[in-house]
Amino acid sequence: MRRVAAVPLLGAALLSGLALPTVARAADAQGLVDALRTVAGKPPGVRATFARGQCVRGTYTPSADVGAVTRSISFTRPWPLVGRFSVGGGNPAVPDTARTVLRGFSIKILSDGGDTHLLFENAPVHFARTLDQMLGFLQARAPRADGKPDQEAIASFAKANPETTRQAAFVAAKPLPASYAGIVYWGVHTFTGVSAAGQAVPFKFKVVPAAGELALSDEEARSKPPQFLAAELAERLSRNPVRFDVMALLAEPGDDLAADVTQRWRNEDDRRAVRLGTIAVMAVEPNETCDDGIFDPGQLADGIGAPKDEIFTARRTAYGLSFGLRAK
């Protein structure tokens, strides 16, 4: 296993089992959830995406600088948290050795009377700019009668919608993650903090592992079992907590704060960031703890304003719908 120095870097999905429609229709959260499940083969009792994962518990500890970004009770005091590391897609059998599949990290900061839920992924952009584009992206990957997607339809959609290729290109350019504990995770959307001084502070979340980025060579990856990440994490936690710095990547004049989540900010890797605090993952938690509810992206304590882009707005409804389906 080789260690890659931690550098600034930050979800993926999939849709309908039908051919591309001859009449355009507006996408909504229900249609997206249905499509995600269809592409994955509609496995019962699992999430529409990030179906397989490992629940964990830990703590959040604020930094001395947090007030420059937010006055939120969730971030300005120490709290316990519940988290879930995961592998992208709606198929729980997706192998950890699939290099181009997203990795996710969701957390609930259990701040009494004002919990905050956050969703992070190992790419800095989403794979679609709008809900309709997301629908089209997934429909292009719909299985045909033989159970396989039409590669010509995928290529045609990508040519007409080049921004939908950015997330996949970012993930494909990275080596295979060796551990959930060695991944840089991103928030993708632009949040707005209210600082201790009452000022609005637009920013993006970035979660940076204390261990640096941990990656496998192609040769090392071939020796791994299909699902190794949960076992690797449990073994690592038996020795020491796993720590991450929670960073706020600050907006600059001219940044797009509400629209295109397939685009990074200019010079994003080099701009100023404030450390909000530290996550310490202490132990593996039974998956039922995470599966009995959702990580609700709209659950934000006062002092953190929700992103304004339509992808984020749809996430809250979609997560609730997905929970209802898997709870049946």
CSV table of C-alpha atoms in Angstrom, one decimal:
chain,number,residue,atom,x,y,z
A,1,MET,CA,0.0,0.0,0.0
A,2,ARG,CA,1.3,3.4,-0.8
A,3,ARG,CA,0.5,6.7,0.9
A,4,VAL,CA,-0.4,9.8,-1.2
A,5,ALA,CA,0.0,13.2,0.4
A,6,ALA,CA,-3.3,14.7,1.3
A,7,VAL,CA,-4.2,17.4,-1.2
A,8,PRO,CA,-7.4,19.4,-1.6
A,9,LEU,CA,-9.8,17.6,-4.0
A,10,LEU,CA,-14.6,16.5,-3.4
A,11,GLY,CA,-22.4,12.3,-6.0
A,12,ALA,CA,-22.8,9.5,-8.3
A,13,ALA,CA,-25.9,7.9,-9.3
A,14,LEU,CA,-27.9,6.1,-11.9
A,15,LEU,CA,-31.8,6.1,-13.2
A,16,SER,CA,-34.7,4.5,-15.1
A,17,GLY,CA,-35.0,1.0,-16.6
A,18,LEU,CA,-36.7,2.4,-19.7
A,19,ALA,CA,-35.3,3.6,-23.0
A,20,LEU,CA,-34.9,7.3,-23.5
A,21,PRO,CA,-38.3,8.9,-23.7
A,22,THR,CA,-39.6,10.2,-27.0
A,23,VAL,CA,-41.3,13.1,-25.1
A,24,ALA,CA,-39.3,15.1,-22.6
A,25,ARG,CA,-40.7,15.1,-19.1
A,26,ALA,CA,-39.7,17.1,-16.0
A,27,ALA,CA,-37.6,15.2,-13.5
A,28,ASP,CA,-38.7,15.0,-9.9
A,29,ALA,CA,-37.4,13.3,-6.8
A,30,GLN,CA,-39.7,10.3,-7.1
A,31,GLY,CA,-38.7,9.6,-10.7
A,32,LEU,CA,-35.0,9.8,-9.8
A,33,VAL,CA,-35.4,7.4,-6.9
A,34,ASP,CA,-37.4,5.0,-9.1
A,35,ALA,CA,-34.7,5.2,-11.8
A,36,LEU,CA,-31.8,4.7,-9.4
A,37,ARG,CA,-33.4,1.6,-8.1
A,38,THR,CA,-34.2,0.3,-11.6
A,39,VAL,CA,-30.6,0.7,-12.8
A,40,ALA,CA,-29.4,-1.2,-9.7
A,41,GLY,CA,-31.9,-4.0,-10.4
A,42,LYS,CA,-34.3,-3.0,-7.6
A,43,PRO,CA,-32.6,-4.9,-4.7
A,44,PRO,CA,-35.0,-4.9,-1.7
A,45,GLY,CA,-34.4,-3.2,1.6
A,46,VAL,CA,-31.4,-1.0,0.5
A,47,ARG,CA,-30.8,2.7,-0.3
A,48,ALA,CA,-31.4,3.9,-3.8
A,49,THR,CA,-27.7,4.8,-3.9
A,50,PHE,CA,-24.7,4.2,-1.6
A,51,ALA,CA,-26.5,1.0,-0.8
A,52,ARG,CA,-23.7,-0.7,1.0
A,53,GLY,CA,-21.8,0.9,3.8
A,54,GLN,CA,-20.5,0.7,7.4
A,55,CYS,CA,-22.0,2.6,10.3
A,56,VAL,CA,-19.6,4.2,12.8
A,57,ARG,CA,-19.7,6.3,15.9
A,58,GLY,CA,-17.3,9.1,17.0
A,59,THR,CA,-17.0,12.7,18.1
A,60,TYR,CA,-16.7,16.2,16.7
A,61,THR,CA,-14.4,18.7,18.3
A,62,PRO,CA,-14.5,22.4,17.2
A,63,SER,CA,-11.3,24.4,16.3
A,64,ALA,CA,-10.5,27.8,17.7
A,65,ASP,CA,-11.3,29.3,14.3
A,66,VAL,CA,-14.8,28.0,13.7
A,67,GLY,CA,-16.5,31.3,14.6
A,68,ALA,CA,-15.0,32.9,11.5
A,69,VAL,CA,-17.4,30.8,9.5
A,70,THR,CA,-20.3,29.8,11.7
A,71,ARG,CA,-22.0,30.3,15.0
A,72,SER,CA,-23.9,27.0,14.6
A,73,ILE,CA,-24.3,25.0,17.8
A,74,SER,CA,-23.3,21.9,15.8
A,75,PHE,CA,-19.9,23.2,15.0
A,76,THR,CA,-18.9,25.5,17.9
A,77,ARG,CA,-19.2,22.8,20.6
A,78,PRO,CA,-18.0,19.2,21.0
A,79,TRP,CA,-20.6,16.5,20.3
A,80,PRO,CA,-21.0,12.8,19.6
A,81,LEU,CA,-21.7,11.8,16.1
A,82,VAL,CA,-22.9,8.9,14.0
A,83,GLY,CA,-21.5,8.3,10.6
A,84,ARG,CA,-21.7,6.0,7.6
A,85,PHE,CA,-18.9,5.2,5.1
A,86,SER,CA,-20.3,3.8,1.9
A,87,VAL,CA,-19.7,2.7,-1.7
A,88,GLY,CA,-21.7,4.3,-4.5
A,89,GLY,CA,-24.5,2.9,-6.5
A,90,GLY,CA,-27.7,1.1,-5.6
A,91,ASN,CA,-26.3,-2.4,-5.9
A,92,PRO,CA,-25.1,-3.7,-2.5
A,93,ALA,CA,-22.8,-6.2,-4.2
A,94,VAL,CA,-20.7,-3.5,-6.0
A,95,PRO,CA,-17.1,-4.4,-5.3
A,96,ASP,CA,-14.7,-2.2,-3.3
A,97,THR,CA,-12.2,-2.9,-6.0
A,98,ALA,CA,-14.2,-0.9,-8.6
A,99,ARG,CA,-12.0,2.2,-8.9
A,100,THR,CA,-14.6,4.4,-10.7
A,101,VAL,CA,-17.3,4.0,-8.1
A,102,LEU,CA,-17.8,6.8,-5.6
A,103,ARG,CA,-17.1,6.5,-1.9
A,104,GLY,CA,-19.3,8.4,0.5
A,105,PHE,CA,-19.2,9.6,4.1
A,106,SER,CA,-22.3,10.8,5.9
A,107,ILE,CA,-22.4,12.2,9.4
A,108,LYS,CA,-25.0,13.3,12.0
A,109,ILE,CA,-23.6,15.7,14.5
A,110,LEU,CA,-25.8,15.0,17.5
A,111,SER,CA,-25.9,18.5,18.9
A,112,ASP,CA,-28.7,18.5,21.4
A,113,GLY,CA,-31.7,20.5,20.1
A,114,GLY,CA,-30.1,21.2,16.7
A,115,ASP,CA,-28.6,18.2,14.9
A,116,THR,CA,-26.8,18.7,11.6
A,117,HIS,CA,-26.6,16.0,8.9
A,118,LEU,CA,-24.0,16.2,6.1
A,119,LEU,CA,-23.2,14.1,3.1
A,120,PHE,CA,-19.7,14.0,1.6
A,121,GLU,CA,-18.3,12.2,-1.5
A,122,ASN,CA,-14.9,11.6,-2.9
A,123,ALA,CA,-15.4,14.0,-5.9
A,124,PRO,CA,-15.7,17.8,-5.8
A,125,VAL,CA,-18.6,17.9,-8.3
A,126,HIS,CA,-21.9,16.3,-9.0
A,127,PHE,CA,-22.6,14.4,-12.2
A,128,ALA,CA,-25.5,16.6,-13.4
A,129,ARG,CA,-26.3,20.3,-13.3
A,130,THR,CA,-30.1,20.0,-13.2
A,131,LEU,CA,-32.7,17.4,-12.3
A,132,ASP,CA,-33.7,16.9,-15.9
A,133,GLN,CA,-30.1,16.4,-16.9
A,134,MET,CA,-29.7,13.9,-14.0
A,135,LEU,CA,-32.7,12.0,-15.3
A,136,GLY,CA,-31.4,11.9,-18.8
A,137,PHE,CA,-28.0,10.7,-17.6
A,138,LEU,CA,-29.6,7.8,-15.8
A,139,GLN,CA,-32.0,7.0,-18.6
A,140,ALA,CA,-29.1,6.6,-20.9
A,141,ARG,CA,-27.8,3.9,-18.6
A,142,ALA,CA,-31.1,2.0,-18.4
A,143,PRO,CA,-30.7,-1.7,-19.0
A,144,ARG,CA,-32.0,-3.1,-22.2
A,145,ALA,CA,-33.8,-6.5,-22.6
A,146,ASP,CA,-30.4,-8.2,-22.3
A,147,GLY,CA,-29.9,-6.5,-18.9
A,148,LYS,CA,-27.0,-4.3,-20.2
A,149,PRO,CA,-27.0,-0.6,-20.9
A,150,ASP,CA,-26.7,0.7,-24.5
A,151,GLN,CA,-23.2,2.0,-24.8
A,152,GLU,CA,-24.1,4.1,-27.8
A,153,ALA,CA,-26.8,5.9,-25.9
A,154,ILE,CA,-24.4,6.6,-23.1
A,155,ALA,CA,-21.8,8.0,-25.5
A,156,SER,CA,-24.4,10.1,-27.3
A,157,PHE,CA,-25.7,11.6,-24.0
A,158,ALA,CA,-22.1,12.3,-22.8
A,159,LYS,CA,-21.3,14.1,-26.1
A,160,ALA,CA,-24.4,16.3,-25.8
A,161,ASN,CA,-23.9,16.9,-22.1
A,162,PRO,CA,-20.1,17.1,-21.5
A,163,GLU,CA,-20.5,18.5,-18.0
A,164,THR,CA,-21.9,15.1,-16.9
A,165,THR,CA,-18.5,13.5,-17.5
A,166,ARG,CA,-16.5,15.6,-15.0
A,167,GLN,CA,-17.3,13.6,-11.9
A,168,ALA,CA,-16.4,10.3,-13.5
A,169,ALA,CA,-13.2,11.7,-14.9
A,170,PHE,CA,-12.1,13.0,-11.5
A,171,VAL,CA,-12.7,9.7,-9.8
A,172,ALA,CA,-11.2,7.6,-12.6
A,173,ALA,CA,-8.0,9.7,-12.4
A,174,LYS,CA,-7.4,8.7,-8.8
A,175,PRO,CA,-6.0,5.4,-7.6
A,176,LEU,CA,-8.2,2.9,-5.8
A,177,PRO,CA,-8.8,4.0,-2.2
A,178,ALA,CA,-7.1,1.6,0.3
A,179,SER,CA,-9.2,2.7,3.2
A,180,TYR,CA,-12.3,4.7,4.1
A,181,ALA,CA,-9.9,6.4,6.5
A,182,GLY,CA,-7.6,7.7,3.7
A,183,ILE,CA,-10.1,9.5,1.4
A,184,VAL,CA,-10.6,13.2,0.9
A,185,TYR,CA,-14.4,13.8,0.9
A,186,TRP,CA,-16.2,16.8,-0.5
A,187,GLY,CA,-19.6,18.5,0.2
A,188,VAL,CA,-20.1,19.6,-3.5
A,189,HIS,CA,-22.8,22.2,-2.7
A,190,THR,CA,-22.2,25.8,-1.5
A,191,PHE,CA,-23.4,26.3,2.1
A,192,THR,CA,-23.7,29.7,3.8
A,193,GLY,CA,-22.4,30.1,7.4
A,194,VAL,CA,-23.4,32.8,9.7
A,195,SER,CA,-20.3,33.8,11.6
A,196,ALA,CA,-20.0,34.7,15.2
A,197,ALA,CA,-20.0,38.3,14.1
A,198,GLY,CA,-23.2,37.8,12.2
A,199,GLN,CA,-21.7,37.9,8.7
A,200,ALA,CA,-22.7,35.6,5.8
A,201,VAL,CA,-19.8,33.3,4.8
A,202,PRO,CA,-20.4,31.1,1.7
A,203,PHE,CA,-18.2,28.0,1.6
A,204,LYS,CA,-17.9,24.4,0.6
A,205,PHE,CA,-17.1,21.5,3.0
A,206,LYS,CA,-14.0,19.4,2.5
A,207,VAL,CA,-13.1,16.6,4.9
A,208,VAL,CA,-9.4,15.7,4.9
A,209,PRO,CA,-8.0,12.5,6.5
A,210,ALA,CA,-5.3,12.9,9.1
A,211,ALA,CA,-3.6,9.8,7.6
A,212,GLY,CA,-3.4,11.5,4.2
A,213,GLU,CA,-4.8,9.8,1.1
A,214,LEU,CA,-4.2,6.0,1.2
A,215,ALA,CA,-4.2,4.3,-2.2
A,216,LEU,CA,-3.6,0.9,-3.7
A,217,SER,CA,-1.5,0.2,-6.8
A,218,ASP,CA,-3.2,-1.9,-9.5
A,219,GLU,CA,-1.2,-4.9,-8.4
A,220,GLU,CA,-2.3,-4.5,-4.8
A,221,ALA,CA,-5.9,-4.0,-5.8
A,222,ARG,CA,-5.9,-7.3,-7.6
A,223,SER,CA,-5.1,-9.2,-4.4
A,224,LYS,CA,-8.0,-7.6,-2.4
A,225,PRO,CA,-11.3,-9.4,-1.9
A,226,PRO,CA,-14.3,-7.8,-3.5
A,227,GLN,CA,-15.5,-6.2,-0.3
A,228,PHE,CA,-12.5,-5.3,1.9
A,229,LEU,CA,-13.2,-1.7,3.1
A,230,ALA,CA,-15.4,-2.5,6.1
A,231,ALA,CA,-12.9,-5.1,7.4
A,232,GLU,CA,-10.0,-2.8,6.9
A,233,LEU,CA,-11.7,0.0,8.8
A,234,ALA,CA,-12.6,-2.3,11.7
A,235,GLU,CA,-9.0,-3.5,12.0
A,236,ARG,CA,-7.7,0.1,11.8
A,237,LEU,CA,-10.2,1.3,14.5
A,238,SER,CA,-9.1,-1.6,16.8
A,239,ARG,CA,-5.7,0.2,17.0
A,240,ASN,CA,-6.6,3.9,17.0
A,241,PRO,CA,-9.3,6.4,16.2
A,242,VAL,CA,-9.6,7.6,12.6
A,243,ARG,CA,-9.4,11.4,12.4
A,244,PHE,CA,-10.5,13.9,9.8
A,245,ASP,CA,-10.2,17.7,9.6
A,246,VAL,CA,-13.5,19.4,8.6
A,247,MET,CA,-12.6,22.3,6.4
A,248,ALA,CA,-14.6,25.2,5.1
A,249,LEU,CA,-13.4,26.2,1.6
A,250,LEU,CA,-14.2,29.9,1.4
A,251,ALA,CA,-15.9,31.5,-1.6
A,252,GLU,CA,-14.3,34.4,-3.4
A,253,PRO,CA,-15.9,37.3,-5.4
A,254,GLY,CA,-17.2,35.9,-8.7
A,255,ASP,CA,-17.8,32.4,-7.5
A,256,ASP,CA,-21.0,30.6,-8.6
A,257,LEU,CA,-22.8,30.1,-5.3
A,258,ALA,CA,-26.1,28.6,-6.4
A,259,ALA,CA,-26.1,27.0,-9.9
A,260,ASP,CA,-23.7,24.6,-11.6
A,261,VAL,CA,-22.6,21.8,-9.2
A,262,THR,CA,-20.7,20.1,-12.0
A,263,GLN,CA,-18.2,23.0,-11.9
A,264,ARG,CA,-15.4,23.6,-9.4
A,265,TRP,CA,-14.6,27.1,-8.3
A,266,ARG,CA,-11.6,28.6,-10.0
A,267,ASN,CA,-8.3,27.8,-8.2
A,268,GLU,CA,-10.3,25.8,-5.8
A,269,ASP,CA,-7.3,23.7,-4.6
A,270,ASP,CA,-5.3,26.8,-3.7
A,271,ARG,CA,-7.7,29.1,-1.9
A,272,ARG,CA,-8.1,29.9,1.7
A,273,ALA,CA,-9.8,27.3,4.0
A,274,VAL,CA,-10.8,27.5,7.6
A,275,ARG,CA,-10.6,24.4,9.8
A,276,LEU,CA,-14.0,24.1,11.5
A,277,GLY,CA,-13.1,21.2,13.7
A,278,THR,CA,-12.0,17.5,13.8
A,279,ILE,CA,-14.0,14.3,13.5
A,280,ALA,CA,-12.6,11.3,15.4
A,281,VAL,CA,-14.2,8.0,14.3
A,282,MET,CA,-13.9,5.8,17.4
A,283,ALA,CA,-15.5,2.5,16.6
A,284,VAL,CA,-17.7,0.5,14.2
A,285,GLU,CA,-21.4,0.8,15.0
A,286,PRO,CA,-24.1,-1.8,14.1
A,287,ASN,CA,-25.5,-0.9,10.7
A,288,GLU,CA,-29.0,-0.9,12.1
A,289,THR,CA,-28.2,2.4,13.8
A,290,CYS,CA,-27.8,4.0,10.5
A,291,ASP,CA,-30.4,2.0,8.6
A,292,ASP,CA,-33.2,2.8,11.0
A,293,GLY,CA,-33.4,6.4,9.6
A,294,ILE,CA,-31.8,8.7,7.1
A,295,PHE,CA,-29.0,11.2,6.9
A,296,ASP,CA,-31.2,14.1,6.0
A,297,PRO,CA,-29.3,16.7,4.0
A,298,GLY,CA,-31.9,19.4,4.9
A,299,GLN,CA,-31.2,18.9,8.7
A,300,LEU,CA,-29.0,21.9,9.4
A,301,ALA,CA,-28.6,23.7,12.8
A,302,ASP,CA,-29.0,27.4,12.9
A,303,GLY,CA,-25.9,29.1,11.6
A,304,ILE,CA,-25.5,26.9,8.5
A,305,GLY,CA,-27.7,27.9,5.5
A,306,ALA,CA,-28.8,25.3,3.0
A,307,PRO,CA,-27.4,25.4,-0.6
A,308,LYS,CA,-29.7,27.0,-3.2
A,309,ASP,CA,-29.1,24.7,-6.1
A,310,GLU,CA,-31.9,22.4,-7.3
A,311,ILE,CA,-29.9,19.2,-6.9
A,312,PHE,CA,-29.6,19.8,-3.1
A,313,THR,CA,-33.3,20.7,-2.8
A,314,ALA,CA,-34.3,17.4,-4.4
A,315,ARG,CA,-31.9,15.4,-2.2
A,316,ARG,CA,-34.0,15.9,0.9
A,317,THR,CA,-37.2,14.6,-0.7
A,318,ALA,CA,-35.4,11.8,-2.5
A,319,TYR,CA,-33.8,10.5,0.7
A,320,GLY,CA,-37.1,10.3,2.4
A,321,LEU,CA,-38.7,8.5,-0.5
A,322,SER,CA,-35.9,6.0,-0.6
A,323,PHE,CA,-36.2,5.4,3.1
A,324,GLY,CA,-39.9,4.7,2.7
A,325,LEU,CA,-39.3,2.1,0.0
A,326,ARG,CA,-36.5,0.2,1.8
A,327,ALA,CA,-38.5,0.2,5.0
A,328,LYS,CA,-41.4,-1.7,3.4
